[in-house]
CSV table of C-alpha atoms and ligand atoms in Angstrom, one decimal:
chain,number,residue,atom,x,y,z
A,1,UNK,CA,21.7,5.9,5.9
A,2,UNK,CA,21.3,2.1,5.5
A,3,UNK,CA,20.4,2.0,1.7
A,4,UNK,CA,22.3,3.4,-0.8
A,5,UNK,CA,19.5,3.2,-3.9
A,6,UNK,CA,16.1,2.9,-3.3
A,7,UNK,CA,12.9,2.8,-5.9
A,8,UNK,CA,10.6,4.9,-5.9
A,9,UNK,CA,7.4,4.0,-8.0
A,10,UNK,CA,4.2,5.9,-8.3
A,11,UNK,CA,6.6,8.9,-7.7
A,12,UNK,CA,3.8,11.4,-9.4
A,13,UNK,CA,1.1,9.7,-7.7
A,14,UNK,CA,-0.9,10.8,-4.3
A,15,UNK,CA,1.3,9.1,-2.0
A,16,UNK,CA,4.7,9.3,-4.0
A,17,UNK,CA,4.7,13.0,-3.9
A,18,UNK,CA,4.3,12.5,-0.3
A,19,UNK,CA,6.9,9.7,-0.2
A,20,UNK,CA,9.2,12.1,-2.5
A,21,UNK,CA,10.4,14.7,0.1
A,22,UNK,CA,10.3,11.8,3.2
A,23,UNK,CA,12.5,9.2,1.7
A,24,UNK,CA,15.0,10.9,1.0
A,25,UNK,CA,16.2,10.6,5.1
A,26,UNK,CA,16.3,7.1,4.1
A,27,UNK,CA,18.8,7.0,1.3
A,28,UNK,CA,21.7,8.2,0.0
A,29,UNK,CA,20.2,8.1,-3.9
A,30,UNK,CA,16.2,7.9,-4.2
A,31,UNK,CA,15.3,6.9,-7.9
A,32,UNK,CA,11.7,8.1,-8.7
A,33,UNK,CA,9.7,6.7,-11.5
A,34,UNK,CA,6.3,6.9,-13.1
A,35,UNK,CA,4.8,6.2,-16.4
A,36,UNK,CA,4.5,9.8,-17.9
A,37,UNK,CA,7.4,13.0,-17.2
A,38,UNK,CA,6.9,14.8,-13.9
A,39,UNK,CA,9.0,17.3,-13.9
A,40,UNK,CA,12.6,17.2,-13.1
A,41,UNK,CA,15.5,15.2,-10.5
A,42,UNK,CA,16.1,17.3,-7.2
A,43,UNK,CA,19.3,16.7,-4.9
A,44,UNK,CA,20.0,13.2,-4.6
A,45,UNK,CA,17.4,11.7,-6.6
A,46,UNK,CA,17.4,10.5,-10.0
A,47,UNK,CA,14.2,9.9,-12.1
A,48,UNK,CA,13.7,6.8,-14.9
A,49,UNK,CA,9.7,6.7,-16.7
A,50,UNK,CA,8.8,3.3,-17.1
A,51,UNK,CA,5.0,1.8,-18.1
A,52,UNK,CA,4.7,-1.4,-15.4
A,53,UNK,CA,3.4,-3.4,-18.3
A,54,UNK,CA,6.7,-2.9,-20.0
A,55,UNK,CA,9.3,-5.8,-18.7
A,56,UNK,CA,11.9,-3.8,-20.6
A,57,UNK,CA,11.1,-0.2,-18.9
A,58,UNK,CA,10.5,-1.8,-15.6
A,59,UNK,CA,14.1,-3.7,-15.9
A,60,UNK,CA,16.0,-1.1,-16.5
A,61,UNK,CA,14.1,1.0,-13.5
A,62,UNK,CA,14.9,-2.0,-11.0
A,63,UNK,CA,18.6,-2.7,-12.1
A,64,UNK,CA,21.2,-1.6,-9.4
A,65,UNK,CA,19.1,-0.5,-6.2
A,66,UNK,CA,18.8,-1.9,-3.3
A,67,UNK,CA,15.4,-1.8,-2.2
A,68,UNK,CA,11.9,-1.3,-3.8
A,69,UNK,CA,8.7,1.0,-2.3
A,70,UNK,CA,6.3,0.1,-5.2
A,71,UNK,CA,3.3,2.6,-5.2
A,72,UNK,CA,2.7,2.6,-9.0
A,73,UNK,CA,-0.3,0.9,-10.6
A,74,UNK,CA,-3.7,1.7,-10.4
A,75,UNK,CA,-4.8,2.6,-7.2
A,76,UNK,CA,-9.1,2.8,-7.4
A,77,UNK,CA,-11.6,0.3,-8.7
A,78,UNK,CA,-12.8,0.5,-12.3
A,79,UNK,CA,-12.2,-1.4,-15.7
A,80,UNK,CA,-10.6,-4.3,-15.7
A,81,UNK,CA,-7.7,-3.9,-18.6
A,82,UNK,CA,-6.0,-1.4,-17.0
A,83,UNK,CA,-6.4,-3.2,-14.2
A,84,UNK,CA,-4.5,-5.6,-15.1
A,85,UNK,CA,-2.0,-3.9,-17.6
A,86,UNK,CA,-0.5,-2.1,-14.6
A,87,UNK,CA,-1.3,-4.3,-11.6
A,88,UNK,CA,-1.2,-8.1,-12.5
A,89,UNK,CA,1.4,-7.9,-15.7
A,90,UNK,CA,3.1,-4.9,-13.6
A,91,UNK,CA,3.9,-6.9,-10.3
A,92,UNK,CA,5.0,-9.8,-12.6
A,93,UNK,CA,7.7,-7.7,-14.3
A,94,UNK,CA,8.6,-6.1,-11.0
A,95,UNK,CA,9.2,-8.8,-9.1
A,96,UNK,CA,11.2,-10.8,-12.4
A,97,UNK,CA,13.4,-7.8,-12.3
A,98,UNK,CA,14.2,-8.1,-8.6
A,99,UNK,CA,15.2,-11.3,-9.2
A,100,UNK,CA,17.2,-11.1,-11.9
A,101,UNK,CA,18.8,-7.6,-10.0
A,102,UNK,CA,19.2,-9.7,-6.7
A,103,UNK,CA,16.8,-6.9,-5.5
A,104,UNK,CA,15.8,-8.9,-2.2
A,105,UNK,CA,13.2,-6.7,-0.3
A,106,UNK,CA,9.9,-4.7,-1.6
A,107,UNK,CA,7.7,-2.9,0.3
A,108,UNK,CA,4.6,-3.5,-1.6
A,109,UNK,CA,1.2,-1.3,-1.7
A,110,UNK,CA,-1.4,-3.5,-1.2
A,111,UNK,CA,-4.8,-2.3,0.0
A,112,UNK,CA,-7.5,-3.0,2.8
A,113,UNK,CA,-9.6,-3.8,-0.1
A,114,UNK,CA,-8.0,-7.2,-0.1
A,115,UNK,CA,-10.4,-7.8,2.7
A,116,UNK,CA,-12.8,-5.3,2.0
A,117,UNK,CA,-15.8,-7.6,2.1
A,118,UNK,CA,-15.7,-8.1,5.8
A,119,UNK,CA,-17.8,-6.6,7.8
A,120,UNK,CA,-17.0,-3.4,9.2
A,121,UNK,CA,-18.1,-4.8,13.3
A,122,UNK,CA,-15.3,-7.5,12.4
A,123,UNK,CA,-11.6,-7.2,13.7
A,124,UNK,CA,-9.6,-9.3,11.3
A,125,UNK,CA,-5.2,-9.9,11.3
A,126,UNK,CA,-3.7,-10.9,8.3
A,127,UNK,CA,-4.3,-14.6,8.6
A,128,UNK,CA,-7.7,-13.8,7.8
A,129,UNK,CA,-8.4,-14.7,4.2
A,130,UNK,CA,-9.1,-12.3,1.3
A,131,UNK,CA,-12.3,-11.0,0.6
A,132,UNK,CA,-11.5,-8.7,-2.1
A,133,UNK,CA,-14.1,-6.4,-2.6
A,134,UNK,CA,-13.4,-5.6,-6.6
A,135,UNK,CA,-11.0,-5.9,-9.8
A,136,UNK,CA,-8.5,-3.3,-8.1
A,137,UNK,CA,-8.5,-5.4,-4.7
A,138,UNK,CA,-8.3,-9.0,-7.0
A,139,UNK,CA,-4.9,-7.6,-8.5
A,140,UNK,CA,-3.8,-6.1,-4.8
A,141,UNK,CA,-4.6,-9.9,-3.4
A,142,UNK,CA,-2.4,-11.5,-6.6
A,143,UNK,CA,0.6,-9.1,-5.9
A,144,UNK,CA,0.0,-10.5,-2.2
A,145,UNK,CA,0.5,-13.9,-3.5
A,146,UNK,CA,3.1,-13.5,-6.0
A,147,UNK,CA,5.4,-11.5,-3.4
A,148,UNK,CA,5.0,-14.8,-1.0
A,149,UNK,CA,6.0,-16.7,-4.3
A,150,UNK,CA,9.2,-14.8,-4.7
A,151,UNK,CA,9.9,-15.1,-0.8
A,152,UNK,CA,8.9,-19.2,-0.8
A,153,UNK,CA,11.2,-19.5,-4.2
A,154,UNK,CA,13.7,-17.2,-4.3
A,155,UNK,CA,14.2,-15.6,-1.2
A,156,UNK,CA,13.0,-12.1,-1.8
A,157,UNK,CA,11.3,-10.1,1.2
A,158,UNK,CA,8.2,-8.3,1.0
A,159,UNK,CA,6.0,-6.1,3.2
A,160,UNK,CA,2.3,-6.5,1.6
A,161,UNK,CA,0.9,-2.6,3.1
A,162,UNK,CA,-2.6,-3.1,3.3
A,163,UNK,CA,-2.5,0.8,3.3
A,164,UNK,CA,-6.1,2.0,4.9
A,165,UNK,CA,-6.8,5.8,3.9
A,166,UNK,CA,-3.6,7.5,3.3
A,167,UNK,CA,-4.9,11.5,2.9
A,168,UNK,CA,-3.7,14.7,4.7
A,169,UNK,CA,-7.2,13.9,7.5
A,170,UNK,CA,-10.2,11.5,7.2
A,171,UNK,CA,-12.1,13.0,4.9
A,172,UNK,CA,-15.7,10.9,5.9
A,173,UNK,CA,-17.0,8.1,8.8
A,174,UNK,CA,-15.0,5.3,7.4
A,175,UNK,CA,-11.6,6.9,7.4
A,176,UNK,CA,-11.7,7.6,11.4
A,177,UNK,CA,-11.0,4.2,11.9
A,178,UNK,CA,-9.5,3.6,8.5
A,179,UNK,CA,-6.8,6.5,8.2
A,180,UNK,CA,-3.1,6.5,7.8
A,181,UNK,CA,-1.7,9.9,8.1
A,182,UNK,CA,1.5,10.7,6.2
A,183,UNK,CA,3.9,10.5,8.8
A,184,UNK,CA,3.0,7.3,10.1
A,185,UNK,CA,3.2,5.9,6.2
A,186,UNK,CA,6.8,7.3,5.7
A,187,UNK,CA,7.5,5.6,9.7
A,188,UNK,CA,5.3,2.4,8.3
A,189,UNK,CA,7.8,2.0,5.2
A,190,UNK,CA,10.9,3.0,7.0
A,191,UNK,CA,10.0,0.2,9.4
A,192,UNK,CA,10.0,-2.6,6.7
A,193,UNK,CA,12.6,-1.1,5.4
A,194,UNK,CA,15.1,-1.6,8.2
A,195,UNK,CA,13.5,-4.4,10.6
A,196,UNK,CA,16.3,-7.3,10.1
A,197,UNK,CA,14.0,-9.8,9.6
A,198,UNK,CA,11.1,-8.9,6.9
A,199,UNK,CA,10.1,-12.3,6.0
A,200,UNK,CA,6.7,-12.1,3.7
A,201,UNK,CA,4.3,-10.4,6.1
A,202,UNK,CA,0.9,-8.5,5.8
A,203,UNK,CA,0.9,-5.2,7.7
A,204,UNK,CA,-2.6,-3.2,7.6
A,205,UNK,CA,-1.2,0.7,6.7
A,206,UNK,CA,-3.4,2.8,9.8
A,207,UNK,CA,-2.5,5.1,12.4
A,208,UNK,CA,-3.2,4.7,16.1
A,209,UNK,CA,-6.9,5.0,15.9
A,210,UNK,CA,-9.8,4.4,18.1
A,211,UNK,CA,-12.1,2.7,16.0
A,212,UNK,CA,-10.0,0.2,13.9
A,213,UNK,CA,-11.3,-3.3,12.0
A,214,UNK,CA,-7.7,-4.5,11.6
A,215,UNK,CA,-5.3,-6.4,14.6
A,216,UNK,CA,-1.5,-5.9,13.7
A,217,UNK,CA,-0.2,-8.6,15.9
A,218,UNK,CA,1.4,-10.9,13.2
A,219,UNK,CA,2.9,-7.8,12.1
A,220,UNK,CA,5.2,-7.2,15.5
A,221,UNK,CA,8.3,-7.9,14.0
A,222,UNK,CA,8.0,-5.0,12.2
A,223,UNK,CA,8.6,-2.9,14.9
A,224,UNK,CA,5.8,0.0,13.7
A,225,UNK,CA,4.2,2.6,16.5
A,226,UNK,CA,2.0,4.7,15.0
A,227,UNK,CA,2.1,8.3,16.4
A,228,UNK,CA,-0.9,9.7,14.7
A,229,UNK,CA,-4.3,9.3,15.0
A,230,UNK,CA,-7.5,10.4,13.1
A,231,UNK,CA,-9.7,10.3,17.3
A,232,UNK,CA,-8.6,14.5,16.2
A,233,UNK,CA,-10.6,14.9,13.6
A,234,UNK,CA,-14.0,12.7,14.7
A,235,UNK,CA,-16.0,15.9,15.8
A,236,UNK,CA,-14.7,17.6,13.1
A,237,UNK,CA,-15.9,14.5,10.6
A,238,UNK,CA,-19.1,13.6,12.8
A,239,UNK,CA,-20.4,17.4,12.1
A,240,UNK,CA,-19.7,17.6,8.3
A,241,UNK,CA,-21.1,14.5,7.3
A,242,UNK,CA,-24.4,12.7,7.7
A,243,UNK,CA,-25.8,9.7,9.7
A,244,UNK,CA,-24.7,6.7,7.8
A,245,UNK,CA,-27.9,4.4,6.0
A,246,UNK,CA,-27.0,1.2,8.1
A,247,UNK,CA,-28.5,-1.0,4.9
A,248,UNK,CA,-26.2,0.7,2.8
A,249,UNK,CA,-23.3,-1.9,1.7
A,250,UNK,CA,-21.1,1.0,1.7
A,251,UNK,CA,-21.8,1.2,5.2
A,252,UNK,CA,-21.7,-2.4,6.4
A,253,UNK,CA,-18.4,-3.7,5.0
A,254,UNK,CA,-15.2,-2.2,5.5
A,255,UNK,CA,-14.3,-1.6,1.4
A,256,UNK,CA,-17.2,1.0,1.8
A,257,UNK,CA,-18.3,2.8,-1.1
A,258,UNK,CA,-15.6,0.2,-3.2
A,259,UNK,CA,-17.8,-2.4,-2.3
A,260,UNK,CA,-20.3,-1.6,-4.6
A,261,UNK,CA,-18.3,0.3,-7.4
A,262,UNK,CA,-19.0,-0.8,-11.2
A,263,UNK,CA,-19.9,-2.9,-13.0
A,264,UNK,CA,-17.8,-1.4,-15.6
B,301,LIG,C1,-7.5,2.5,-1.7
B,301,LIG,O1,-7.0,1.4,-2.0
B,301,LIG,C2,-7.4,3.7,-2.7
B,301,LIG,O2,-6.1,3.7,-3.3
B,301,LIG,C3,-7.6,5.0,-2.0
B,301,LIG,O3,-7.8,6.0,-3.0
B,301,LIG,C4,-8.6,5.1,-0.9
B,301,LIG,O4,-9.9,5.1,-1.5
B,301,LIG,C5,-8.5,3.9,0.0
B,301,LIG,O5,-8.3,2.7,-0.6
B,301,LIG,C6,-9.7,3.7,1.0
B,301,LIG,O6,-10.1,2.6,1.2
B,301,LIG,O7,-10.1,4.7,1.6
């Protein structure tokens, strides 16, 4: 296994109980944390609670690993405090811990709301620049710019996943051409993980799908092939949902129905 310790935050969330079980191929010790108890350490894994907005907490969860998949924060659009608690203050402490810890490479969870203000008949690559679509996608495109501080400054590598829609299928239009399935994730994140050279890049988090806004080229070095695809599921999705309104925001940029979320 090529790391010893890795992080593990947002363990009790959506994705880190799907991360759980899968990283552990990865590592030889996976530390889980979250902000409130989830239950208790399996085989080869070790949990620590820390609140993101605690430098303290997130200190003592960072020190002595080698590696960092940060999931935790919020991860939908609504107030701004929270928002910011977990997200902005959150990344700061993360990434001050790193480099204190001589942690040197993060895969971050950004989202495709960084850019969720294009238009949904636009392809974009990540030298597009942001368009965030709300407060949640402002403090995705800040941990964006902070991880390419760490890298410009201190060396640090980071992986900025602009993670599509990460469920067990699509679940509506948007998602065929927006979905990551599980699988490909855990292969996304392994990728990052073990290319040689990281760098600071921008990686869009999608499976192999038809329909797609997003161009990964930049991203090659990574060395991700999606195996999954949501083209399964488009009958499936087309026949359980309605035509979309085509004046609807929600329809016309890519954030979809975060476009138009709030105010709060
Ligand atoms: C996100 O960033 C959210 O975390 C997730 O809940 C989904 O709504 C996803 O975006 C999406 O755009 O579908």
């Amino acid at each position: 296994k090529l790391h010893k310790k890795l992080l593990l935050t947002g363990a009790a969330g959506g994705l880190g109980m799907v991360l759980r079980t899968r990283l552990k191929a990865n590592c030889s010790l996976l530390r889980l944390s979250d902000r409130v108890a989830f239950g208790a350490a399996e085989a080869d894994e070790e949990i620590m609670l820390a609140d993101l907005a605690d430098a303290a907490a997130v200190d003592s969860i960072v020190a002595g690993v080698d590696a960092i998949i940060h999931m935790g924060g919020v991860s939908v659009e609504g107030p701004f405090a929270p928002i910011m608690q977990a997200n902005i203050l959150g990344v700061v402490n993360l990434y001050e811990a790193a480099r204190k810890h001589g942690v040197n490479r993060v895969i971050f969870a950004s989202s495709n709301h960084v850019t969720g203000f294009y238009r949904q008949d636009q392809t974009i690559t990540a030298d597009h620049a942001p368009r965030p679509d709300g407060f949640y996608a402002l403090s995705k495109a800040f941990g964006e710019n902070l991880s390419r501080l760490y890298f410009d400054r201190y060396g640090i590598e980071t992986a900025c996943v602009r993670i599509g829609s990460s469920f067990a299928e699509p679940l509506d239009r948007r998602m065929l051409a927006t979905w990551l399935s599980f699988d490909d994730l855990h292969r996304l994140i392994t990728a990052c993980l073990t290319t040689p050279v990281l760098g600071h890049s921008i990686v869009f988090g999608m499976s192999h799908n038809a329909v797609t806004w997003w161009d990964n080229a930049k991203a090659r070095h990574i060395g991700y092939v999606p195996l999954d695809s949501s083209d399964i599921f488009r009958d499936a999705v087309y026949a359980k949902t309605q035509m979309p309104d085509a004046s609807d925001p929600a329809t016309v940029y890519q954030g979809g129905g975060f476009v138009k979320a709030g105010p709060f």
